[in-house]
Coordinates of N, CA, C and O in Angstrom, one line a residue:
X1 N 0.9 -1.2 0.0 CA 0.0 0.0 0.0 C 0.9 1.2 0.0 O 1.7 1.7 0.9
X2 N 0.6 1.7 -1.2 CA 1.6 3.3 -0.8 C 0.9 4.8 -0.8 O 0.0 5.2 -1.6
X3 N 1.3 5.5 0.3 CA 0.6 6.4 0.7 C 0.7 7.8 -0.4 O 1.6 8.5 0.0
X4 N 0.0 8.3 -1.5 CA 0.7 9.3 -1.7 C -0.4 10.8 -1.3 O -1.6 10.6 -1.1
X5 N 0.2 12.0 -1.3 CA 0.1 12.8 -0.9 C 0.1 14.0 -2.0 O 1.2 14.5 -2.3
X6 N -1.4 14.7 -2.8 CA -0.9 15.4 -4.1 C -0.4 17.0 -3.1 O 0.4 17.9 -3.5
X7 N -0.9 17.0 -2.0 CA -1.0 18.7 -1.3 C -0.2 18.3 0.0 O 0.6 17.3 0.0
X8 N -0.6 19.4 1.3 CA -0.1 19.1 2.4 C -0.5 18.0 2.7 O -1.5 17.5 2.1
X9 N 0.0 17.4 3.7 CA -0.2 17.0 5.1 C 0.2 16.6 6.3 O 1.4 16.5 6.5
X10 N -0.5 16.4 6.9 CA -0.2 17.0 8.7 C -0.2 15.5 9.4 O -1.1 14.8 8.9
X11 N 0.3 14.9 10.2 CA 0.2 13.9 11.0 C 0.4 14.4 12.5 O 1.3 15.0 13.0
X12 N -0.6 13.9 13.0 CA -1.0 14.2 14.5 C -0.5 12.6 15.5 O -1.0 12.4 16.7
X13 N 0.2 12.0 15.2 CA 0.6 10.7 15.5 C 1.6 10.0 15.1 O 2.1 10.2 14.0
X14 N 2.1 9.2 15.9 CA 3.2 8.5 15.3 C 3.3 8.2 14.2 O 2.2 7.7 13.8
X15 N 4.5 8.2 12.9 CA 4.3 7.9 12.1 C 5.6 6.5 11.8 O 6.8 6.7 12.0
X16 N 5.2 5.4 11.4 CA 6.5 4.5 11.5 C 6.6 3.8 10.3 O 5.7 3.0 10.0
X17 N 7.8 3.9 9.5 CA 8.2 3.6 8.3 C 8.9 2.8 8.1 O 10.1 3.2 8.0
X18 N 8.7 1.4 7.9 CA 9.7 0.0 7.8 C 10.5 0.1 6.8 O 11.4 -0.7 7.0
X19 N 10.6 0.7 5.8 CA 11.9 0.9 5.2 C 12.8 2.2 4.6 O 12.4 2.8 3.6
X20 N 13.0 2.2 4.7 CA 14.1 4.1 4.5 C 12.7 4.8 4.6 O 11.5 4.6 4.6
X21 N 13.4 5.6 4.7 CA 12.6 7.4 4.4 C 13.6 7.8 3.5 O 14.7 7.6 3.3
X22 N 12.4 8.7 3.0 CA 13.4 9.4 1.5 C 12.2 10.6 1.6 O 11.0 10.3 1.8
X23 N 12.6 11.8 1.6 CA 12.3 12.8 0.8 C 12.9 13.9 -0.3 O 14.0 14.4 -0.3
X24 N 12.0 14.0 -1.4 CA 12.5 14.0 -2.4 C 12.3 15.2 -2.4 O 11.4 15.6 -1.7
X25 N 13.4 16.3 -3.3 CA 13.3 17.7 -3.6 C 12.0 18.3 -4.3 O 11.1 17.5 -4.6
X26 N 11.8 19.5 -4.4 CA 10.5 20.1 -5.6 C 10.4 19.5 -6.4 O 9.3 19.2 -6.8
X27 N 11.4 19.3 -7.2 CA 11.2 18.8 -8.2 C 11.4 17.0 -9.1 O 11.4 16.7 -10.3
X28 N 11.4 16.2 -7.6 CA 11.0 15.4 -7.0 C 11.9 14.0 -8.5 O 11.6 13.1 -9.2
X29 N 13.5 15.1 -8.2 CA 14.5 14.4 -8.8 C 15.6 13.9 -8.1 O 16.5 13.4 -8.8
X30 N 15.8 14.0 -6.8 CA 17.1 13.9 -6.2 C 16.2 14.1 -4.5 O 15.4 15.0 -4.1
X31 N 16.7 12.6 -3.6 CA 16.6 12.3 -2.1 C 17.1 13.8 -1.7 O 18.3 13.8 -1.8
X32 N 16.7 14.6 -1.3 CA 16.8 15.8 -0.5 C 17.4 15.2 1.0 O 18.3 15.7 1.6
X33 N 16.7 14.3 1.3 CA 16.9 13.9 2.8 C 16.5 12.1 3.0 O 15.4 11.6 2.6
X34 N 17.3 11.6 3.4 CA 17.0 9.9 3.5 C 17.6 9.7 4.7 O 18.7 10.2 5.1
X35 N 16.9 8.9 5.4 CA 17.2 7.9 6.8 C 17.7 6.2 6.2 O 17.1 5.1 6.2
X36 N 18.0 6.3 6.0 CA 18.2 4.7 6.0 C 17.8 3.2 7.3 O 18.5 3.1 8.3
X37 N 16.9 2.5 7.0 CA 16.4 1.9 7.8 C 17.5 0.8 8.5 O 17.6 0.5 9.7
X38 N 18.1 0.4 7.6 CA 19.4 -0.9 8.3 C 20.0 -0.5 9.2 O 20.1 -1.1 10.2
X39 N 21.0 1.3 8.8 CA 21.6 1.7 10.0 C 21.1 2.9 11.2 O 21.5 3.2 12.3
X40 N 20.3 3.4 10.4 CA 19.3 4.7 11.1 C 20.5 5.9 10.4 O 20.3 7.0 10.8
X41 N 21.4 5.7 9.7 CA 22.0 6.5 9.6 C 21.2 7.7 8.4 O 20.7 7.3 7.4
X42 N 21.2 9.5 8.6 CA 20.7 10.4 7.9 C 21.7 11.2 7.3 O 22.8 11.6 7.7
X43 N 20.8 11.3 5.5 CA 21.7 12.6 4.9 C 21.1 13.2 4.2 O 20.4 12.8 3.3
X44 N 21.3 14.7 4.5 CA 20.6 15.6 3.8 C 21.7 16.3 2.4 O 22.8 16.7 2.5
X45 N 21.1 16.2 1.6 CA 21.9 16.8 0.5 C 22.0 18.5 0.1 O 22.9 19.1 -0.6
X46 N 21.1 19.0 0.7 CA 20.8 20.6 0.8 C 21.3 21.0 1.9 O 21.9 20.3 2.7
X47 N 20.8 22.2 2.1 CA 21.1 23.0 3.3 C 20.3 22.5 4.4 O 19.0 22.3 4.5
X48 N 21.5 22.5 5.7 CA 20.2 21.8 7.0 C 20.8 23.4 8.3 O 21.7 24.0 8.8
X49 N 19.3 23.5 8.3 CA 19.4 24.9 9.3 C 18.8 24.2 10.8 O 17.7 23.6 10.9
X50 N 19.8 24.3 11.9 CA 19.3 24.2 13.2 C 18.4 25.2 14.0 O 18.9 26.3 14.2
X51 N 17.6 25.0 14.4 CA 17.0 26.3 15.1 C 17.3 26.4 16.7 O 17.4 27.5 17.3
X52 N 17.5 25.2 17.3 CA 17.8 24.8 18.4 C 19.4 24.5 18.7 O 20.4 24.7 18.0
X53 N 19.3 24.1 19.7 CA 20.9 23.4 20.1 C 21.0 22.1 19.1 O 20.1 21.4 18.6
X54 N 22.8 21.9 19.0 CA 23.2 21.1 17.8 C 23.8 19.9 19.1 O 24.7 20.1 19.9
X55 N 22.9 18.5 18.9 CA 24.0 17.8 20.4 C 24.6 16.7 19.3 O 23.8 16.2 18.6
X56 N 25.6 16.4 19.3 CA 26.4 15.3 18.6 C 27.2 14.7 19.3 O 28.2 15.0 19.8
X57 N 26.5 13.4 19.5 CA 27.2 12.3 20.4 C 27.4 10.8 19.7 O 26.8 9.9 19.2
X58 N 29.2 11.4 19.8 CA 29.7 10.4 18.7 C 31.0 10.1 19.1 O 31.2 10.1 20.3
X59 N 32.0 9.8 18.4 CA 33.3 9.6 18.7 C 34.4 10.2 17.4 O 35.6 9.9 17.4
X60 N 33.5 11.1 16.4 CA 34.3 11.5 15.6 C 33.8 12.4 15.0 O 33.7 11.9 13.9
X61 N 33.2 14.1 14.9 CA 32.6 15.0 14.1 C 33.4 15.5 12.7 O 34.2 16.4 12.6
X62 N 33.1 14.9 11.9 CA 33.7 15.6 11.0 C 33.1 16.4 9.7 O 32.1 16.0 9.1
X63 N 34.2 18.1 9.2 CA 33.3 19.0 8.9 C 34.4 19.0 7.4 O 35.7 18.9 7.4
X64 N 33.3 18.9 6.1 CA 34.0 18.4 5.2 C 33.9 20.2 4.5 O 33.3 20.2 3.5
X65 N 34.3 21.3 4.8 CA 33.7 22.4 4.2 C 35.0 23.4 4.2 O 35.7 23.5 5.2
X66 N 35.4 24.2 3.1 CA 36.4 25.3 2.9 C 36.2 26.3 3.6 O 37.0 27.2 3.8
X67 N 35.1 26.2 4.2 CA 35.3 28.1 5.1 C 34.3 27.2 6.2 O 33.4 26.4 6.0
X68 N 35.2 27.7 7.5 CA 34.1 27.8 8.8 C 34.1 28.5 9.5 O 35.1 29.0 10.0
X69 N 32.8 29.0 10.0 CA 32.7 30.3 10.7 C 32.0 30.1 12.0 O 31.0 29.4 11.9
X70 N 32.3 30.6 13.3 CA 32.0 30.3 14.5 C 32.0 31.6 15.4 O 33.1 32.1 15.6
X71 N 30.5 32.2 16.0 CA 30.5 32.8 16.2 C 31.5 33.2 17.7 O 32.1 34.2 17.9
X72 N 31.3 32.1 18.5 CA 32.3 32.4 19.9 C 33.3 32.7 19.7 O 34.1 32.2 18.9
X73 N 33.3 33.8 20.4 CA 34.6 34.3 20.4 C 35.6 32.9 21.0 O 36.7 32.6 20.5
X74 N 35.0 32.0 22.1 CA 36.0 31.6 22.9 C 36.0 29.8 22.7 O 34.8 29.5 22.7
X75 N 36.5 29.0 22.6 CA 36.3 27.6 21.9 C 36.9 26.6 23.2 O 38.1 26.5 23.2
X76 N 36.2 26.1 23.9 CA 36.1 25.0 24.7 C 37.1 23.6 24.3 O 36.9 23.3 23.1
X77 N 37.9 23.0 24.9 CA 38.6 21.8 24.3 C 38.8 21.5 25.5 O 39.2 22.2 26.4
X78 N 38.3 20.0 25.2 CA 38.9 19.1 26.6 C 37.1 18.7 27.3 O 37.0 18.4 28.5
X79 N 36.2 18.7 26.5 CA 35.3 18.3 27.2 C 34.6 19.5 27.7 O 35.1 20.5 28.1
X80 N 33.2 19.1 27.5 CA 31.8 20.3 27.8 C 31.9 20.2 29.8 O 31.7 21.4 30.1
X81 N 32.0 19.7 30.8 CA 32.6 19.8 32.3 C 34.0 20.0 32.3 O 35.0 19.7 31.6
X82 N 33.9 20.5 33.6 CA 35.5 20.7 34.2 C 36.2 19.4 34.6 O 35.8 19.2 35.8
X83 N 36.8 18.7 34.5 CA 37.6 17.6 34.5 C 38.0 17.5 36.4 O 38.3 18.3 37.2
X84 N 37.8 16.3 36.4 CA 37.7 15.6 37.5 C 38.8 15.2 38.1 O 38.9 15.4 39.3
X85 N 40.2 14.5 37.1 CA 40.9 14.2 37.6 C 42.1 14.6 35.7 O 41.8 15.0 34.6
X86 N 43.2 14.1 36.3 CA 44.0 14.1 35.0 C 44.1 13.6 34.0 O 44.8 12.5 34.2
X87 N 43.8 13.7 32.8 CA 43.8 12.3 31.8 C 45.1 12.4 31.2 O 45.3 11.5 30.4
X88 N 46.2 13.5 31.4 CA 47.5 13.3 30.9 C 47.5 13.7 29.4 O 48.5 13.8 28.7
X89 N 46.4 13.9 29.2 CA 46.5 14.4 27.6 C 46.7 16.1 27.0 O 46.4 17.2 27.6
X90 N 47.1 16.0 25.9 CA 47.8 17.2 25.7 C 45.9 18.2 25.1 O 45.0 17.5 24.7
X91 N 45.9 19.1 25.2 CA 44.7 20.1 24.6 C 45.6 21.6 23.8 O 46.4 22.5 24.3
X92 N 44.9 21.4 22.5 CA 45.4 22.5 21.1 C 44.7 21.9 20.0 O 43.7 21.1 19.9
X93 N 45.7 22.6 19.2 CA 44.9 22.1 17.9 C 46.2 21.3 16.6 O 47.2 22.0 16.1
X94 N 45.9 20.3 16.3 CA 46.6 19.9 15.7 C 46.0 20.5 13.8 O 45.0 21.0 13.4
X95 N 47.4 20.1 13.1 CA 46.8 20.7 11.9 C 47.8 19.8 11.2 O 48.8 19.1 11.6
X96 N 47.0 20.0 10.0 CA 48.1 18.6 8.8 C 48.9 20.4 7.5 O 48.4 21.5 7.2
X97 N 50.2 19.7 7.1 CA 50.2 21.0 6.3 C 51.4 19.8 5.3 O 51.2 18.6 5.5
X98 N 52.3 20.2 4.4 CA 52.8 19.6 3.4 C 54.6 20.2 3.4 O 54.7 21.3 3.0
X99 N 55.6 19.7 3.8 CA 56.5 19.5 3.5 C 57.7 19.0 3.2 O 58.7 19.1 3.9
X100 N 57.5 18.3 1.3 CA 57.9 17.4 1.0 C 57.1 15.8 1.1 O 57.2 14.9 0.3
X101 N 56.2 15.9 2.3 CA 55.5 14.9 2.0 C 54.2 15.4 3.2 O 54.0 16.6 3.3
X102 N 53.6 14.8 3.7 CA 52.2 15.0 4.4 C 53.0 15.0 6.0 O 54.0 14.4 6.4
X103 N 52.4 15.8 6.6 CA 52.9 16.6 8.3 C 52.1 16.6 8.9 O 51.0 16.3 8.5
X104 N 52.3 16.8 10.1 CA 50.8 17.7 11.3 C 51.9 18.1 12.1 O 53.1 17.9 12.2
X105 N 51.0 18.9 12.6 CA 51.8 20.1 13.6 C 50.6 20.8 14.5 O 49.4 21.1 14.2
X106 N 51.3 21.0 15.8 CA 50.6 21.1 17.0 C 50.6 23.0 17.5 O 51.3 24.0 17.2
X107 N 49.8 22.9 18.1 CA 50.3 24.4 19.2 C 48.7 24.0 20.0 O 47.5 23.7 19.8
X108 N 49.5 24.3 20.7 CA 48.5 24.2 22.7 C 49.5 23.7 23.9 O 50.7 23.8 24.1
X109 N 48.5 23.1 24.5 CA 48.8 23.1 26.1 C 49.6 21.5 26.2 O 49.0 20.5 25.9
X110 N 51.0 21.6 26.6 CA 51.5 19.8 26.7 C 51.7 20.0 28.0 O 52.5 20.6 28.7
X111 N 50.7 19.3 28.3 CA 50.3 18.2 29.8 C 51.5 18.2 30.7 O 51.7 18.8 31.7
X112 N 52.5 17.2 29.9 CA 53.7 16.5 30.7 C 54.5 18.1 30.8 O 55.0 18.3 31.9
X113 N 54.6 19.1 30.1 CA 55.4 19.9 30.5 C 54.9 21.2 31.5 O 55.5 22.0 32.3
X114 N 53.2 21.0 31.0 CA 53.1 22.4 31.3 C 53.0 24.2 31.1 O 52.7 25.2 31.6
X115 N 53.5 23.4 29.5 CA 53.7 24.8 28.8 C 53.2 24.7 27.9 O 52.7 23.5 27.6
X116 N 52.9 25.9 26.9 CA 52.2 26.2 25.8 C 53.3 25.5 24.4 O 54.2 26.3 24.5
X117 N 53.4 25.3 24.1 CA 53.9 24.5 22.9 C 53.6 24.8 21.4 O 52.5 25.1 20.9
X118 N 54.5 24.8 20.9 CA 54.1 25.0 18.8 C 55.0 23.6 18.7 O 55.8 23.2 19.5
X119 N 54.5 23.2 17.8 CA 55.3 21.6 17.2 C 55.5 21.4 16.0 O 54.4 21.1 15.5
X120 N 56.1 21.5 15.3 CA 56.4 20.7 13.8 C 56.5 19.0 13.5 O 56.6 18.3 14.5
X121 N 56.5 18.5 12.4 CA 56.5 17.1 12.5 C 56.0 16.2 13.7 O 56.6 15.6 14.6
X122 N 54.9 16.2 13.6 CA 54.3 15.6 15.1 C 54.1 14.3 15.2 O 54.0 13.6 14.2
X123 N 53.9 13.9 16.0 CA 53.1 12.4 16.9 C 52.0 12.4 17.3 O 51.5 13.2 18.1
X124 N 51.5 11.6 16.9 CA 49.6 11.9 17.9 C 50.2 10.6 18.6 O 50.8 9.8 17.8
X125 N 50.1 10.3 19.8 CA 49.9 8.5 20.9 C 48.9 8.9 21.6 O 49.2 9.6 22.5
X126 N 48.2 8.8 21.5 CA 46.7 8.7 22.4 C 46.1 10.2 22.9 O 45.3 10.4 23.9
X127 N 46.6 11.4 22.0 CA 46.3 12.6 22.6 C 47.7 13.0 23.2 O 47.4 13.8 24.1
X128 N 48.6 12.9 23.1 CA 49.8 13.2 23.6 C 51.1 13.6 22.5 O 52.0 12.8 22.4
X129 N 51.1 14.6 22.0 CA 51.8 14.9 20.9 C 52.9 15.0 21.3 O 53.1 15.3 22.4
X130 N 54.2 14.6 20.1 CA 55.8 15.0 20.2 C 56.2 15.8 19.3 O 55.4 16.1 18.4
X131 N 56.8 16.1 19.3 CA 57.6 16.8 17.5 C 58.8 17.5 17.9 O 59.4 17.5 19.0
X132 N 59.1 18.1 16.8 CA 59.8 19.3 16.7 C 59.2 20.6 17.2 O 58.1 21.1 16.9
X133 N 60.3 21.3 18.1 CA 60.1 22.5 18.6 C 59.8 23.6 17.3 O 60.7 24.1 16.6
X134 N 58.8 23.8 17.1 CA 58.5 25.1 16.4 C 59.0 26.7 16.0 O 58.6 27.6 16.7
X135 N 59.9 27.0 15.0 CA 60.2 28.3 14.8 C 59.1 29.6 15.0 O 58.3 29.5 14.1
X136 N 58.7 30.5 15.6 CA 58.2 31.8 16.0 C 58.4 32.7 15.6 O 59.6 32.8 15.3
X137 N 57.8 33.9 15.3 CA 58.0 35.2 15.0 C 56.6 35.6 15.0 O 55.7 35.0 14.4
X138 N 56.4 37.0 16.0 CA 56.1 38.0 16.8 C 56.7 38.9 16.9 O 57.7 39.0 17.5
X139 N 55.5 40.1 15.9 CA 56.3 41.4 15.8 C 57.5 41.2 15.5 O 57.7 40.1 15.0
X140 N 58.6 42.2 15.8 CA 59.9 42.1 15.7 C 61.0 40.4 16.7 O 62.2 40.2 16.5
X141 N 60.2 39.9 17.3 CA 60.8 38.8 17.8 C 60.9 37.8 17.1 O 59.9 37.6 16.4
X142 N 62.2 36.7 16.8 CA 61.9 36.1 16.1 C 62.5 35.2 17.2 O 63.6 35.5 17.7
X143 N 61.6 33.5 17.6 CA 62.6 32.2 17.9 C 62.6 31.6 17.0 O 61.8 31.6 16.1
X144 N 64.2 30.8 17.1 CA 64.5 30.0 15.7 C 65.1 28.9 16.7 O 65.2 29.2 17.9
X145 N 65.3 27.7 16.2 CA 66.8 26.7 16.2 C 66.1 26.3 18.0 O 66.7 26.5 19.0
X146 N 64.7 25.8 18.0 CA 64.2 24.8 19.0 C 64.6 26.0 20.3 O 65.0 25.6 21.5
X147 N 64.4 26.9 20.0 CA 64.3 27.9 21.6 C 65.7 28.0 21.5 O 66.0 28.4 22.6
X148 N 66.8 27.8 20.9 CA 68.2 28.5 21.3 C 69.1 29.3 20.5 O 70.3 29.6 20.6
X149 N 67.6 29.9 19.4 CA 68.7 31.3 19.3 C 67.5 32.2 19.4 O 66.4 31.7 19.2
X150 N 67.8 33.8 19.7 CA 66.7 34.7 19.6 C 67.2 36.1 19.2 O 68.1 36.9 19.6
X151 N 66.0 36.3 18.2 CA 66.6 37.2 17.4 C 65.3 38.0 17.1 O 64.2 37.9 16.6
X152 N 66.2 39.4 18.1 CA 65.3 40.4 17.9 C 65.8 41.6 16.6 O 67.0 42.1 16.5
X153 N 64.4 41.9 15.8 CA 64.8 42.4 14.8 C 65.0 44.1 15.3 O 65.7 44.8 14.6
X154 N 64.3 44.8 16.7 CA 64.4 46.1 16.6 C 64.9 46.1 18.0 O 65.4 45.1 18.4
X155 N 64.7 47.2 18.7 CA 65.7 47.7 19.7 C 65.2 46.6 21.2 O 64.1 46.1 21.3
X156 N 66.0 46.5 21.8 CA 65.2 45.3 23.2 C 65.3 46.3 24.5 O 66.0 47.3 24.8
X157 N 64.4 45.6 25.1 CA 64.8 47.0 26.3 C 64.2 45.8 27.5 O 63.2 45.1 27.5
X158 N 64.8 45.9 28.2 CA 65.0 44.7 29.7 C 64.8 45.5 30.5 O 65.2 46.6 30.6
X159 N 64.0 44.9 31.2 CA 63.8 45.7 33.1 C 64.2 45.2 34.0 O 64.1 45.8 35.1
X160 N 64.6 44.2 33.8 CA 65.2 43.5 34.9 C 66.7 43.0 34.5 O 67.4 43.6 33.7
X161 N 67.0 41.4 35.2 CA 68.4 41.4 35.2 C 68.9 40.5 33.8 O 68.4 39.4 33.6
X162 N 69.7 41.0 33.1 CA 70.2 39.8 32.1 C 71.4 39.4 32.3 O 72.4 40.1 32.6
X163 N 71.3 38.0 32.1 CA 72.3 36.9 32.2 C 72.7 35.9 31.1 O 72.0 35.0 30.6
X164 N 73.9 36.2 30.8 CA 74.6 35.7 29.7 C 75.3 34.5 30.0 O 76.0 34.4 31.0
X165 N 75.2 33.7 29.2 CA 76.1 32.9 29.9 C 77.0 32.0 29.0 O 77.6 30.9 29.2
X166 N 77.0 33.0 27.9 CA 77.9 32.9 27.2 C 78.2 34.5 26.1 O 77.7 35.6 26.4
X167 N 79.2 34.4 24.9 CA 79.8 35.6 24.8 C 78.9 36.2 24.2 O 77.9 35.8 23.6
X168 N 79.5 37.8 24.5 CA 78.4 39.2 23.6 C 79.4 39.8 22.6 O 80.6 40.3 22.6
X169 N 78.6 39.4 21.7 CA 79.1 40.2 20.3 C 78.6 41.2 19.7 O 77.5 41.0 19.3
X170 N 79.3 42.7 19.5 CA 78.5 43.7 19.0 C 79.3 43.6 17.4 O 80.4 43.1 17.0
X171 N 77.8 44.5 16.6 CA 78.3 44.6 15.3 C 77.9 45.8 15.3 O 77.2 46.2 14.4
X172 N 78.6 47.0 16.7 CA 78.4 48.4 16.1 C 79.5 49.0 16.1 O 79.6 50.2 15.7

């Protein structure tokens, strides 16, 4: 028995469909929207607008799109509560980029050290990244050579005590 429909309509009751759902576009050439009955899994082919909160409970979100825009200013990592105890894992953002062959590279917070971190050539082990210490430049500051040389491009001005602890070379 197939139900068809030439106008609206409205259902005031459960409605239960033993095999896929499919809704088809206006012009009733292309699945706009399908459930699939075997896995419950959904996909919309157009535009999907939330009006409500978005909850995704999964173990992997992924956003297949060239521009993303987010209005917070401020972005949450490490879990929607405050953490209970330590999980030892590192929080930032990893990123893949291309140098001679396929990379990732880190900057955030590493656990074991404590400190804010940039990484080149990286490791993922379970949320715990390694790499290479990251080159910097800010404003006129530049770090190079894994934090052991530093090179400021304009005048430095210290307020407190500097300690050398090895030689000073002027080139004036």
């Amino acid at each position: 028995v197939a139900l068809q429909v030439a106008g609206g309509a409205t259902i005031d009751k459960n409605a239960y469909v033993g095999g896929n759902f499919v809704v088809y576009d206006a012009g009733n050439t292309r699945a706009a929207f399908t459930v699939t009955n075997a896995t419950g899994d959904a996909a919309t082919h157009n535009d999907l607008t939330v009006g409500g909160n978005l909850i995704v409970n999964g173990t992997t979100t992924t956003v297949n799109s060239t521009v993303t825009t987010v209005d917070d200013p401020i972005i949450t990592l490490g879990g929607d509560t405050a953490p209970g105890s330590n999980d030892g894992k590192d929080k930032g953002l990893e990123f893949r980029y291309y140098d001679g062959s396929a990379k990732l590279g880190f900057y955030g917070f590493d656990r074991g050290t404590s400190k804010f971190v940039f990484l080149t050539d990286t490791t993922n082990t379970s949320e715990v990244i390694t790499g290479t210490a990251g080159d910097l430049v800010a404003g006129s500051l530049n770090l190079t050579g894994a934090g052991t040389a530093l090179d400021v491009d304009n005048n430095a001005n210290i307020d407190g005590t500097l300690t050398v602890d090895g030689a000073i070379i002027s080139n004036v």
